[in-house]
PDB file of C-alpha atoms and ligand atoms in Angstrom:
ATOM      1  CA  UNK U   1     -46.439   8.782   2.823  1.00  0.00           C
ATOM      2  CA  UNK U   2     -45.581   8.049  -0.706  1.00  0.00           C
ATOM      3  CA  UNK U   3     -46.084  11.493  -2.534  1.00  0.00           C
ATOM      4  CA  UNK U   4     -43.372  13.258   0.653  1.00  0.00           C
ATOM      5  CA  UNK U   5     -40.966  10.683  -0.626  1.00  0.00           C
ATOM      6  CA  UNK U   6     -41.537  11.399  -4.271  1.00  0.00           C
ATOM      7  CA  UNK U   7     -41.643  15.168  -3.282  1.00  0.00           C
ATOM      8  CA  UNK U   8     -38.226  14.049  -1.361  1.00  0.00           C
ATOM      9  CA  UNK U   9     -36.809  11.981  -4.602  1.00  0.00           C
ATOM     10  CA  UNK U  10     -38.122  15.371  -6.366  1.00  0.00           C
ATOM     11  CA  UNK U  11     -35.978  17.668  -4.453  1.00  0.00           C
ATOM     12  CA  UNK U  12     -32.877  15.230  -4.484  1.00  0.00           C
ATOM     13  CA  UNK U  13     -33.370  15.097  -8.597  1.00  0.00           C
ATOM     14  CA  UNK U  14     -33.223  18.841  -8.682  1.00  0.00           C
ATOM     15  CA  UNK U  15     -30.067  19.508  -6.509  1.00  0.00           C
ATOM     16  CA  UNK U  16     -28.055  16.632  -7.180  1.00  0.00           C
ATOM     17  CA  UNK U  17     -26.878  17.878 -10.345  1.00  0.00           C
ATOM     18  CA  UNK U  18     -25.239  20.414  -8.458  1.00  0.00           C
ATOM     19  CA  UNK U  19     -24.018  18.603  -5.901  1.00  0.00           C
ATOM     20  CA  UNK U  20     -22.014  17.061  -8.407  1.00  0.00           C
ATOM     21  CA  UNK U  21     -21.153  19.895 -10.662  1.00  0.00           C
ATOM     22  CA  UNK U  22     -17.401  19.217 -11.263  1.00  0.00           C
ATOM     23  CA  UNK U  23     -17.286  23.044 -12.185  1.00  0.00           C
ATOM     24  CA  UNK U  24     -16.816  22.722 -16.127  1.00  0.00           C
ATOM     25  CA  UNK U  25     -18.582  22.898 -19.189  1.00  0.00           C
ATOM     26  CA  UNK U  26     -19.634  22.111 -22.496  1.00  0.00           C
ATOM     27  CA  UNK U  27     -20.049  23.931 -25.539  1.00  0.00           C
ATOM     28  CA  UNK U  28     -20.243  21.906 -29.256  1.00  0.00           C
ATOM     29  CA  UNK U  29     -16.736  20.151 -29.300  1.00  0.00           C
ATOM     30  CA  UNK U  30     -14.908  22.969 -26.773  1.00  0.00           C
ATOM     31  CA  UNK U  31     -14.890  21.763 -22.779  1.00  0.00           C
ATOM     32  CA  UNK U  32     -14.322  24.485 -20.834  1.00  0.00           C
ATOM     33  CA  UNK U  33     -12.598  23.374 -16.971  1.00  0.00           C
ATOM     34  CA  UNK U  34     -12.688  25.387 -13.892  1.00  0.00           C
ATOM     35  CA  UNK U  35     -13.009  28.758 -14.925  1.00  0.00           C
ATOM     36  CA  UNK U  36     -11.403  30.761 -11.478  1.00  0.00           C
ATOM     37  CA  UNK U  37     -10.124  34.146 -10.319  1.00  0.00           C
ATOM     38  CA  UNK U  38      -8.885  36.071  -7.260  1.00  0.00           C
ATOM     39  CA  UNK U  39     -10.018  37.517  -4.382  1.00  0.00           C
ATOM     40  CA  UNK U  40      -8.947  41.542  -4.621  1.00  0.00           C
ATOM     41  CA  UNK U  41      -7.955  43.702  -2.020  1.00  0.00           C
ATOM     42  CA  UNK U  42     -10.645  47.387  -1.884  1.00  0.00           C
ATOM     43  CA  UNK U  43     -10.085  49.744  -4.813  1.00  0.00           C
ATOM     44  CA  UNK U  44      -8.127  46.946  -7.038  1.00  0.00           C
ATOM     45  CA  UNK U  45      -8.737  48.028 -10.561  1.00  0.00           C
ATOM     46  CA  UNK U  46      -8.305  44.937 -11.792  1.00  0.00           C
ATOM     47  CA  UNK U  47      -8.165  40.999 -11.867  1.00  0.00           C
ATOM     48  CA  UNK U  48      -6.815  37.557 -13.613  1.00  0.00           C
ATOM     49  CA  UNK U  49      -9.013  34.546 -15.181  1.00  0.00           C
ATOM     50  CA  UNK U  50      -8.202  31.658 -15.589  1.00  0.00           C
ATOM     51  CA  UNK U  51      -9.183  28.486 -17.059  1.00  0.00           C
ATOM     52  CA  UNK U  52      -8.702  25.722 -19.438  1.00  0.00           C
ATOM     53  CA  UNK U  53     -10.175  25.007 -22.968  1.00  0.00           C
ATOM     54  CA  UNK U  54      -9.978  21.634 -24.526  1.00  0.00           C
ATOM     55  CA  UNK U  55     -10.840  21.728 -28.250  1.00  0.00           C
ATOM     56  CA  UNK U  56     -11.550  18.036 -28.893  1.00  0.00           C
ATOM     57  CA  UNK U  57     -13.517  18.371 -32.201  1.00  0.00           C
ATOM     58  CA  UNK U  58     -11.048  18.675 -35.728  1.00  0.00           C
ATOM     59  CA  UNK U  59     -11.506  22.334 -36.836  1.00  0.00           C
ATOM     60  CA  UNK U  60      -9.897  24.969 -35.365  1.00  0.00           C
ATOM     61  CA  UNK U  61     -11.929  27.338 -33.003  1.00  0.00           C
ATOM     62  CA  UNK U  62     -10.738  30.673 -31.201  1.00  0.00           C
ATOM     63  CA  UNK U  63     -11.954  33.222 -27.979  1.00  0.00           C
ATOM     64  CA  UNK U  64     -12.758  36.054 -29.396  1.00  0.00           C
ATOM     65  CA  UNK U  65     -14.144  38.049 -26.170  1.00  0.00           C
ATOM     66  CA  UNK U  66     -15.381  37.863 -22.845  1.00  0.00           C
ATOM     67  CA  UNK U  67     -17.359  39.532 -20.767  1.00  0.00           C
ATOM     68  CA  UNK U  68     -17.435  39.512 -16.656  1.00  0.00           C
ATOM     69  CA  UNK U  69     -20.715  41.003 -14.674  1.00  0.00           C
ATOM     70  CA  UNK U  70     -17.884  42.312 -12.086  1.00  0.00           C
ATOM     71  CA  UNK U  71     -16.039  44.250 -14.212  1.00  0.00           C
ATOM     72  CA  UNK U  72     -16.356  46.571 -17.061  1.00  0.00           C
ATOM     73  CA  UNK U  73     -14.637  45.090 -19.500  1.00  0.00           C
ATOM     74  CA  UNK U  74     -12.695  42.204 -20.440  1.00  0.00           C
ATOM     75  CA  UNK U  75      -9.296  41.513 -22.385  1.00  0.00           C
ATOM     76  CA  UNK U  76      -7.119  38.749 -23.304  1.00  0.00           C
ATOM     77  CA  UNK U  77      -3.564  39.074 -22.466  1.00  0.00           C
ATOM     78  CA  UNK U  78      -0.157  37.251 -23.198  1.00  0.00           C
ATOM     79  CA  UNK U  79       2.718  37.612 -21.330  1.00  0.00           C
ATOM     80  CA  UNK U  80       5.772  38.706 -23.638  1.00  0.00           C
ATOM     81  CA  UNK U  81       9.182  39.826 -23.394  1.00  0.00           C
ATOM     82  CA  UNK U  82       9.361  43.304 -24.332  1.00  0.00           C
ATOM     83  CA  UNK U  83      13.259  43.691 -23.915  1.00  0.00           C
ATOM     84  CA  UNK U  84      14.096  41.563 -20.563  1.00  0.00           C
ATOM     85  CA  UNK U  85      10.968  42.685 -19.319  1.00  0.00           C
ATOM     86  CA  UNK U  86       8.034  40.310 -19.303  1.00  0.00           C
ATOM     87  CA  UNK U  87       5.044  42.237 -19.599  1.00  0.00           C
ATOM     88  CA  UNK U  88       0.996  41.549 -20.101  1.00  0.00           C
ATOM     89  CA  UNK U  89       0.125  42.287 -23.852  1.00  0.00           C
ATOM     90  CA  UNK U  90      -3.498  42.234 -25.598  1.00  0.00           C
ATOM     91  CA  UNK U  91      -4.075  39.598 -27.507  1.00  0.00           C
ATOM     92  CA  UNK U  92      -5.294  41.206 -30.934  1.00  0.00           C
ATOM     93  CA  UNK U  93      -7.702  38.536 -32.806  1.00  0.00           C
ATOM     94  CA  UNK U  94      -8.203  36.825 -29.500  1.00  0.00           C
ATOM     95  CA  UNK U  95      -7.151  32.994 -28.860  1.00  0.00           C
ATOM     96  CA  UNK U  96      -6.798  30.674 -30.961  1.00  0.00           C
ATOM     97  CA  UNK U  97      -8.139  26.887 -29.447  1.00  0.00           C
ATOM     98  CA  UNK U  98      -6.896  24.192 -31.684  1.00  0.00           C
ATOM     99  CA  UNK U  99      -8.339  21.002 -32.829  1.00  0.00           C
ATOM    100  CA  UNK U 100      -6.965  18.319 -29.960  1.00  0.00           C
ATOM    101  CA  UNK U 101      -5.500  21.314 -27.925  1.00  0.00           C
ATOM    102  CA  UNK U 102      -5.983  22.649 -24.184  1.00  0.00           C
ATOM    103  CA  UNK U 103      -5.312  25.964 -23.928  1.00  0.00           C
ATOM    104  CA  UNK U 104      -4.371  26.812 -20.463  1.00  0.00           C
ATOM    105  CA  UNK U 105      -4.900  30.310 -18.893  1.00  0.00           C
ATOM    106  CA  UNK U 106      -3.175  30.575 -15.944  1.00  0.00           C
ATOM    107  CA  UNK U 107      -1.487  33.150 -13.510  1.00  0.00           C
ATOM    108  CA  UNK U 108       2.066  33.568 -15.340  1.00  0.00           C
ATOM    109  CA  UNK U 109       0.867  33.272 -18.474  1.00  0.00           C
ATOM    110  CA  UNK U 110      -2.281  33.628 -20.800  1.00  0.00           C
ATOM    111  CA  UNK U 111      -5.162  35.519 -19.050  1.00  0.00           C
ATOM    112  CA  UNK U 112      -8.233  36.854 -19.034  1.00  0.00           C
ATOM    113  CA  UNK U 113      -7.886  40.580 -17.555  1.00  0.00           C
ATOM    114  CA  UNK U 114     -10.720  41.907 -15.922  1.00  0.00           C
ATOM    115  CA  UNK U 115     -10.608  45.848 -16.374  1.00  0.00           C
ATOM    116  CA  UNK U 116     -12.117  48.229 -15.034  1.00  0.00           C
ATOM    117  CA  UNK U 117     -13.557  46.561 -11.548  1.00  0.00           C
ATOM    118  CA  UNK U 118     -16.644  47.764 -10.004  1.00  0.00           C
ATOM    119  CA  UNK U 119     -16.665  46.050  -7.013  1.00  0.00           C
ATOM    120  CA  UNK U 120     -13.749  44.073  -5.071  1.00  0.00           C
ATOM    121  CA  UNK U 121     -14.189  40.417  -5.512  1.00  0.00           C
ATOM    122  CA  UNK U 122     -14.807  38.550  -2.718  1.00  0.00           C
ATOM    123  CA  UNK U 123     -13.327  35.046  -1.421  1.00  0.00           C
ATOM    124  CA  UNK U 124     -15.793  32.751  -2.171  1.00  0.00           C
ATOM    125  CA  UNK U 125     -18.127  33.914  -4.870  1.00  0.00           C
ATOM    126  CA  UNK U 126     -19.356  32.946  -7.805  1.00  0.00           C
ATOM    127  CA  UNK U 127     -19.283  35.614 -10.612  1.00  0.00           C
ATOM    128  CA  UNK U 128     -21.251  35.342 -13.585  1.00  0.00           C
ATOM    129  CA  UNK U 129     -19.185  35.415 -17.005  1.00  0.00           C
ATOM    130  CA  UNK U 130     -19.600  34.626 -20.778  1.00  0.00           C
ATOM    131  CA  UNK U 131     -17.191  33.293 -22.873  1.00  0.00           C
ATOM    132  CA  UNK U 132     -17.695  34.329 -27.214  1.00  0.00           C
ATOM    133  CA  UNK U 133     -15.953  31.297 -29.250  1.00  0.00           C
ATOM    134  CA  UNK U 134     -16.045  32.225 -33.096  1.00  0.00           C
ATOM    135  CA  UNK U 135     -17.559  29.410 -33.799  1.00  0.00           C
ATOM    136  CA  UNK U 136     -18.533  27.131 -31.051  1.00  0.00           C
ATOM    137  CA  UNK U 137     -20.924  30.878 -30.010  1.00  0.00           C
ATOM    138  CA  UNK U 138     -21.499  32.057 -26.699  1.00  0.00           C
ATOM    139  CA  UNK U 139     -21.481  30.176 -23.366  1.00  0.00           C
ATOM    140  CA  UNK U 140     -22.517  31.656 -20.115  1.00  0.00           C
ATOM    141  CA  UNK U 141     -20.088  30.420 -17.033  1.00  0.00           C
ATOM    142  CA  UNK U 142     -19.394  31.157 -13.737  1.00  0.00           C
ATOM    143  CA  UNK U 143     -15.516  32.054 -12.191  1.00  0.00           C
ATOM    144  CA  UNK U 144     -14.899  31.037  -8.504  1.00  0.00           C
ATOM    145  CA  UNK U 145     -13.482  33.333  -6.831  1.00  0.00           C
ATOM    146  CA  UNK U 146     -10.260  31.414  -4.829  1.00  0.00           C
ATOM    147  CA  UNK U 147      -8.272  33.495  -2.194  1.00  0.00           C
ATOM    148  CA  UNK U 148      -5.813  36.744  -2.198  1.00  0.00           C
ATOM    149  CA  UNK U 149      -2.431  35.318  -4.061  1.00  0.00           C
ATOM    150  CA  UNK U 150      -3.613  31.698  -5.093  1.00  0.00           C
ATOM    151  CA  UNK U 151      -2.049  29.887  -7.601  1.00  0.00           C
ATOM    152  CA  UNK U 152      -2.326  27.582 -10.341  1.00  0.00           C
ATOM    153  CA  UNK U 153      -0.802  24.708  -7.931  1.00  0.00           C
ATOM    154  CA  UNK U 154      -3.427  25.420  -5.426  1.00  0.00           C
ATOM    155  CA  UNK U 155      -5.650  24.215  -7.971  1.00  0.00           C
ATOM    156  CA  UNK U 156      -3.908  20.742  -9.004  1.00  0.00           C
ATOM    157  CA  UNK U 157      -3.434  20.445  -5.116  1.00  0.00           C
ATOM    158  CA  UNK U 158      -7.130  20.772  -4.797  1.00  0.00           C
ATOM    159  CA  UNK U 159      -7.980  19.893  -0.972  1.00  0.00           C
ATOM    160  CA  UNK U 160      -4.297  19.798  -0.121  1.00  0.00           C
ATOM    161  CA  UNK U 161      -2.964  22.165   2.023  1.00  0.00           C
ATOM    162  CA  UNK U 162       0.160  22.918   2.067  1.00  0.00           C
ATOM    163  CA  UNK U 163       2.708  25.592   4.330  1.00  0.00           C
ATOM    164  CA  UNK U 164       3.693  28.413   2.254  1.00  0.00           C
TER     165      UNK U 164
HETATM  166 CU1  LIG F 201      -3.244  41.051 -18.036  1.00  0.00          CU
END
């Protein structure tokens, strides 16, 4: 039955790209790796993202906003010292991403802060984002959403499990 084999090839065509979906993207000389979050507990008003962006073209490019179909809002944070008090600070002007640079947002350090949640986020998910670059444009992505308290080395560690 040729044509249910070429329906079968077909099928295989279609999902295999997503089979293999490594979980980045591209977007004119920025590559944008694993974008991820946290599960939250009910009523948590807000959450971390985090990802990497590798600039690998020569001029310099920056994220300017963001926006996250979970939550309201979006902002870019720093950590700084404010005294001997590290504390999460806006990032006026947004990020800049330069040329040969990763820029690493991670929990610790830079962020993207989801305000104003509408819903918890759930272990598991995929939530729907987009990412505004100054001049690489927009980019729709998705954030996984990885369990209550993981951490950056849960994600090098991928598969690895490890006692706490
Ligand atoms: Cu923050």
């Amino acid at each position: 039955m040729p044509s249910l084999i070429r329906l079968i090839f077909a099928l295989f065509l279609a999902i295999a790209p997503f089979a293999a979906q490594a979980h980045e993207y591209r977007l004119g000389d920025l590559q944008i790796d694993h974008p991820w979050t946290r599960a939250t507990p009910p009523g948590a008003p807000v959450a971390g993202g985090y990802l990497a962006i590798t600039n690998t073209g020569a001029t310099p490019d920056r994220l300017v906003s963001a926006s996250f179909s979970a939550s309201g809002r979006v902002e870019i944070h720093e950590m700084k010292m404010e005294g001997d008090v590290m504390k999460m600070a806006e990032l006026p002007g947004g990020l800049a991403i330069p040329p040969g640079a990763t820029v690493k947002l991670e929990p610790g350090g830079l962020h993207l802060m989801f305000m104003e949640l509408k819903e918890p986020l759930a272990e598991g998910a995929k939530i729907k984002a987009q990412l505004v670059f100054e001049k690489a444009g927009t980019i729709d992505v998705e954030f996984a959403v990885e369990k209550l308290g993981a951490k950056a080395q849960d994600h090098k560690a991928h598969g690895e499990h490890k006692a706490q």
